[in-house]
Coordinates of C-alpha atoms and ligand atoms in Angstrom, one line a residue:
M1 CA -59.3 18.6 37.5
I2 CA -58.1 19.2 34.0
K3 CA -54.3 19.6 33.5
C4 CA -52.6 20.0 30.1
E5 CA -48.9 20.1 30.0
N6 CA -47.1 21.1 26.7
I7 CA -49.6 19.5 24.5
S8 CA -49.1 19.4 20.8
Y9 CA -51.3 17.8 18.2
S10 CA -51.1 17.5 14.4
Y11 CA -53.1 16.1 11.6
E12 CA -51.8 14.6 8.4
D13 CA -52.6 16.5 5.2
Y14 CA -53.4 14.9 1.9
Q15 CA -49.7 14.4 1.2
Y16 CA -49.1 12.8 4.6
N17 CA -47.3 15.8 6.0
E18 CA -47.9 16.5 9.7
V19 CA -49.6 19.8 10.2
E20 CA -49.5 21.1 13.7
V21 CA -52.8 22.5 15.0
L22 CA -52.1 22.7 18.7
K23 CA -48.7 23.9 19.8
D24 CA -47.3 23.6 23.3
I25 CA -50.6 24.0 25.1
S26 CA -50.5 24.2 28.9
F27 CA -53.3 25.1 31.3
E28 CA -55.3 23.9 34.3
I29 CA -59.0 24.1 35.0
N30 CA -60.2 23.6 38.5
E31 CA -63.5 22.3 39.7
K32 CA -66.4 24.7 39.1
E33 CA -64.3 27.0 37.0
R34 CA -66.2 28.4 33.9
V35 CA -63.8 29.0 31.1
L36 CA -64.3 30.3 27.6
L37 CA -62.1 29.1 24.8
F38 CA -61.7 31.9 22.1
G39 CA -60.0 31.7 18.8
I40 CA -60.8 32.2 15.1
N41 CA -61.8 29.4 12.8
G42 CA -59.0 26.9 12.4
S43 CA -57.1 28.0 15.5
G44 CA -57.6 24.5 17.1
K45 CA -60.6 24.9 19.5
S46 CA -62.5 21.8 18.3
T47 CA -59.3 19.7 18.3
L48 CA -58.6 20.8 21.9
L49 CA -62.1 19.9 23.0
K50 CA -61.9 16.5 21.3
L51 CA -58.6 15.9 23.0
L52 CA -60.0 16.8 26.4
N53 CA -62.9 14.4 25.7
G54 CA -60.5 11.6 25.1
L55 CA -61.4 11.2 21.4
I56 CA -57.9 11.9 20.3
Y57 CA -54.6 11.9 22.2
P58 CA -51.8 14.4 22.3
K59 CA -48.8 13.8 19.9
S60 CA -46.6 15.2 22.7
G61 CA -47.2 16.5 26.2
T62 CA -49.7 15.1 28.7
Y63 CA -53.3 15.5 29.5
Q64 CA -54.3 14.6 33.1
F65 CA -57.8 14.4 34.4
N66 CA -58.2 14.1 38.1
N67 CA -54.4 13.4 38.4
E68 CA -54.4 10.5 35.9
I69 CA -52.9 10.7 32.5
V70 CA -55.6 10.2 29.9
N71 CA -54.3 7.8 27.2
K72 CA -55.5 4.7 25.5
K73 CA -54.5 2.5 28.5
Y74 CA -56.4 4.8 30.9
L75 CA -59.5 4.9 28.8
K76 CA -59.5 1.1 28.2
K77 CA -59.9 0.8 32.0
N78 CA -62.0 3.9 32.8
S79 CA -63.9 4.9 29.7
K80 CA -67.3 4.5 31.3
T81 CA -66.6 6.7 34.3
F82 CA -64.7 9.1 32.1
R83 CA -67.5 9.5 29.6
Q84 CA -70.0 10.0 32.3
T85 CA -67.9 12.7 34.0
L86 CA -67.0 14.7 30.9
S87 CA -69.6 15.5 28.3
L88 CA -68.7 17.1 24.9
Q89 CA -71.3 18.9 22.8
M90 CA -69.8 18.8 19.4
Q91 CA -69.9 21.7 16.9
D92 CA -72.6 20.2 14.8
P93 CA -75.5 18.9 17.0
S94 CA -76.9 16.8 14.1
S95 CA -73.8 14.6 14.2
M96 CA -74.6 13.6 17.7
L97 CA -78.3 12.8 17.4
F98 CA -78.8 9.3 16.2
N99 CA -81.9 7.9 18.0
P100 CA -85.3 7.4 16.4
T101 CA -87.1 9.8 18.8
V102 CA -86.3 12.7 21.1
Y103 CA -87.4 10.4 24.0
D104 CA -84.9 7.7 23.0
E105 CA -82.2 10.3 22.5
I106 CA -82.4 11.5 26.2
A107 CA -83.0 7.9 27.5
F108 CA -79.9 6.6 25.6
G109 CA -77.3 8.0 28.0
L110 CA -79.4 7.2 31.1
K111 CA -79.6 3.5 29.9
Q112 CA -75.9 3.3 29.1
F113 CA -75.0 4.5 32.5
E114 CA -77.6 2.5 34.3
F115 CA -79.7 5.2 35.8
D116 CA -82.9 4.2 37.5
E117 CA -86.4 5.8 37.1
L118 CA -85.6 6.3 33.4
D119 CA -89.0 7.5 32.3
A120 CA -89.3 10.1 35.1
K121 CA -85.8 11.4 34.3
V122 CA -86.5 11.8 30.6
H123 CA -89.7 13.8 31.4
H124 CA -87.9 15.9 34.0
W125 CA -85.2 17.0 31.5
A126 CA -87.7 17.4 28.7
K127 CA -89.8 19.7 30.9
L128 CA -86.7 21.7 31.9
F129 CA -85.8 22.2 28.2
K130 CA -89.4 22.8 27.2
I131 CA -89.3 19.9 24.7
E132 CA -92.0 17.7 26.2
K133 CA -94.2 18.1 23.1
I134 CA -91.6 16.7 20.7
L135 CA -90.6 13.6 22.7
K136 CA -92.1 11.3 20.0
T137 CA -90.5 13.3 17.1
S138 CA -87.4 12.3 15.2
P139 CA -84.5 14.5 16.2
L140 CA -83.5 14.8 12.6
T141 CA -86.7 16.8 11.7
L142 CA -86.1 19.5 14.4
S143 CA -84.9 23.1 14.0
G144 CA -81.3 24.0 15.0
G145 CA -82.5 25.4 18.3
Q146 CA -84.6 22.3 19.2
K147 CA -81.7 20.0 18.2
Q148 CA -79.4 21.9 20.5
K149 CA -81.9 21.6 23.4
V150 CA -82.3 17.9 22.8
L151 CA -78.6 17.4 22.7
L152 CA -78.0 19.4 25.8
A153 CA -80.8 17.5 27.7
S154 CA -79.2 14.2 26.6
L155 CA -75.7 15.3 27.7
L156 CA -76.8 16.8 31.0
C157 CA -79.2 14.1 32.2
I158 CA -76.3 11.8 33.0
E159 CA -75.1 14.4 35.4
P160 CA -71.5 15.1 34.1
K161 CA -69.1 17.0 36.2
V162 CA -67.5 18.8 33.3
L163 CA -69.3 20.2 30.3
L164 CA -67.3 20.9 27.1
M165 CA -69.2 22.9 24.5
D166 CA -68.2 23.6 20.9
E167 CA -69.8 26.8 19.6
P168 CA -73.1 26.1 21.3
T169 CA -74.9 29.1 19.8
A170 CA -73.8 28.5 16.2
H171 CA -77.2 27.2 15.2
L172 CA -79.4 29.3 17.4
D173 CA -81.6 32.3 16.8
P174 CA -81.4 35.3 19.2
P175 CA -84.2 34.2 21.6
T176 CA -82.8 30.7 21.8
T177 CA -79.3 32.0 22.3
G178 CA -80.7 34.2 25.2
W179 CA -82.4 31.2 26.7
L180 CA -79.2 29.1 26.5
V181 CA -77.1 31.8 28.1
D182 CA -79.5 32.1 31.0
F183 CA -79.6 28.4 31.4
L184 CA -75.8 28.0 31.3
K185 CA -75.4 30.9 33.8
E186 CA -77.4 29.0 36.4
L187 CA -75.6 25.7 35.8
E188 CA -73.0 25.0 38.5
I189 CA -70.7 22.9 36.5
T190 CA -67.1 23.0 35.4
S191 CA -67.2 24.1 31.8
L192 CA -65.0 25.0 28.8
I193 CA -67.0 26.6 26.1
A194 CA -65.5 27.3 22.7
T195 CA -66.7 30.4 20.8
H196 CA -65.6 33.3 18.7
N197 CA -68.4 35.5 20.1
L198 CA -66.8 37.8 22.7
S199 CA -70.1 39.3 24.0
L200 CA -71.5 35.9 24.5
G201 CA -68.4 34.7 26.2
K202 CA -68.4 37.3 28.9
E203 CA -71.9 36.0 30.0
L204 CA -70.7 32.4 30.3
G205 CA -67.6 32.5 32.4
E206 CA -65.0 34.5 34.2
R207 CA -61.9 33.2 32.6
A208 CA -60.7 33.1 29.0
I209 CA -58.2 31.1 27.1
V210 CA -57.4 32.4 23.7
L211 CA -55.9 30.4 20.9
G212 CA -54.0 32.4 18.3
E213 CA -53.8 31.7 14.6
K214 CA -50.4 29.9 15.2
H215 CA -52.3 27.5 17.5
Q216 CA -50.7 28.6 20.7
I217 CA -52.3 30.0 23.8
I218 CA -51.9 33.8 23.5
Y219 CA -53.9 34.7 26.6
D220 CA -55.1 33.0 29.8
G221 CA -56.8 35.1 32.4
E222 CA -59.9 37.1 33.3
I223 CA -62.4 37.8 30.5
K224 CA -62.9 41.3 31.8
T225 CA -59.2 42.1 31.3
L226 CA -59.1 40.5 27.9
L227 CA -61.9 42.7 26.7
E228 CA -59.9 45.7 27.5
D229 CA -56.7 44.3 25.9
S230 CA -57.1 45.4 22.3
S231 CA -53.7 44.2 21.2
T232 CA -54.4 40.6 22.2
L233 CA -57.8 40.8 20.6
I234 CA -56.3 42.1 17.4
E235 CA -53.6 39.4 17.5
A236 CA -56.4 36.7 18.0
Q237 CA -58.3 38.4 15.1
L238 CA -61.3 38.8 17.4
L239 CA -61.1 42.5 17.0
H240 CA -60.4 44.3 13.7
K241 CA -59.4 47.8 12.9
H242 CA -61.3 49.6 10.1
T243 CA -60.6 52.9 8.4
H244 CA -63.7 55.0 7.5
S245 CA -64.1 58.2 5.6
H246 CA -66.8 60.6 6.7
N247 CA -66.9 64.0 4.8
K248 CA -63.3 63.5 3.6
L249 CA -62.3 63.0 7.2
E250 CA -60.6 59.7 7.8
H251 CA -60.8 58.0 11.1
E252 CA -60.1 54.6 12.5
H253 CA -62.1 52.5 14.9
Y254 CA -62.3 49.0 16.1
H255 CA -65.0 46.4 15.4
L256 CA -65.6 43.3 17.5
H257 CA -65.9 40.3 15.2
D258 CA -69.0 39.3 17.0
W259 CA -71.3 38.1 14.3
K260 CA -71.7 34.4 13.9
Ligands
ADP301 N1 -59.7 15.5 10.9 C1 -58.9 16.5 10.4 N2 -57.9 16.2 9.4 C2 -57.1 17.1 9.0 N3 -57.1 18.4 9.4 C3 -58.0 18.7 10.3 C4 -59.0 17.8 10.8 N4 -59.7 18.5 11.7 C5 -59.3 19.7 11.8 N5 -58.3 19.9 10.9 C6 -57.5 21.2 10.7 O1 -57.0 21.6 12.0 C7 -57.1 23.0 12.1 C8 -57.8 23.3 13.4 O2 -59.1 22.9 13.3 P1 -60.2 23.0 14.5 O3 -59.7 22.3 15.7 O4 -61.5 22.5 13.9 O5 -60.3 24.6 14.7 P2 -61.5 25.5 15.2 O6 -62.4 24.6 16.0 O7 -60.8 26.5 16.1 O8 -62.1 26.1 14.0 C9 -57.7 23.5 10.9 O9 -56.8 24.0 10.0 C10 -58.5 22.3 10.3 O10 -58.6 22.4 8.9
MG302 MG1 -64.4 24.3 15.7

């Protein structure tokens, strides 16, 4: 389904120097696989998700979706199908909410992709996400958790085959995080979810891809195995060694960097 071969990407800094933020990235994701993308801030997670969503293109290497190379030419021809098949939830939900009401926000994609029974579908998704009462409200006035629910409803109502999520729990309180984890667990969809929260990750998929601080993949395999692999976790800076003193006795132990 998704196939990346030797992808590199760079941004220009303020002096027009190319700064590489993805280096030689290769992996495949098959249908119905649920993959977590781990890495500290700045490792390149958001850039990789944007690339998979066709918002930017690799500087070298190739990205294939369903055996077709995704580039400008491909998207010029297939952007509508592509955008319906792959949904990206960006890191900041506010940046993706732009309609006057929650109702319009959910209806927007349905209209774009010419779904029928629009009103019934909006209500179906609003009920599922328990946001029926705020359908007439402006998305901009909502709490972080409500915004995330509205965004997710508007992304999922067009029935994408692949869901790309960028730190979906960043704006959520513990109960809403719990709700989202339960919801995503039940969802049978190919997914790639970026996070630096390891305990959350193991609830949301079976496989992990880890980006290191040098912007390369330093691990691709089962999450279970990753969680036991402290040297990779330390290399990814997802785990940190602390030295403590108790009654003049020094000892070392590991901390998961699990706070948000
Ligand atoms: N539009 C941009 N222009 C220049 N540099 C960028 C831009 N977006 C991201 N970067 C830089 O690229 C690197 C990777 O960023 P990002 O993909 O957002 O990482 P992550 O999502 O893992 O935190 C960071 O050093 C970031 O500052
Ligand atoms: Mg990011």
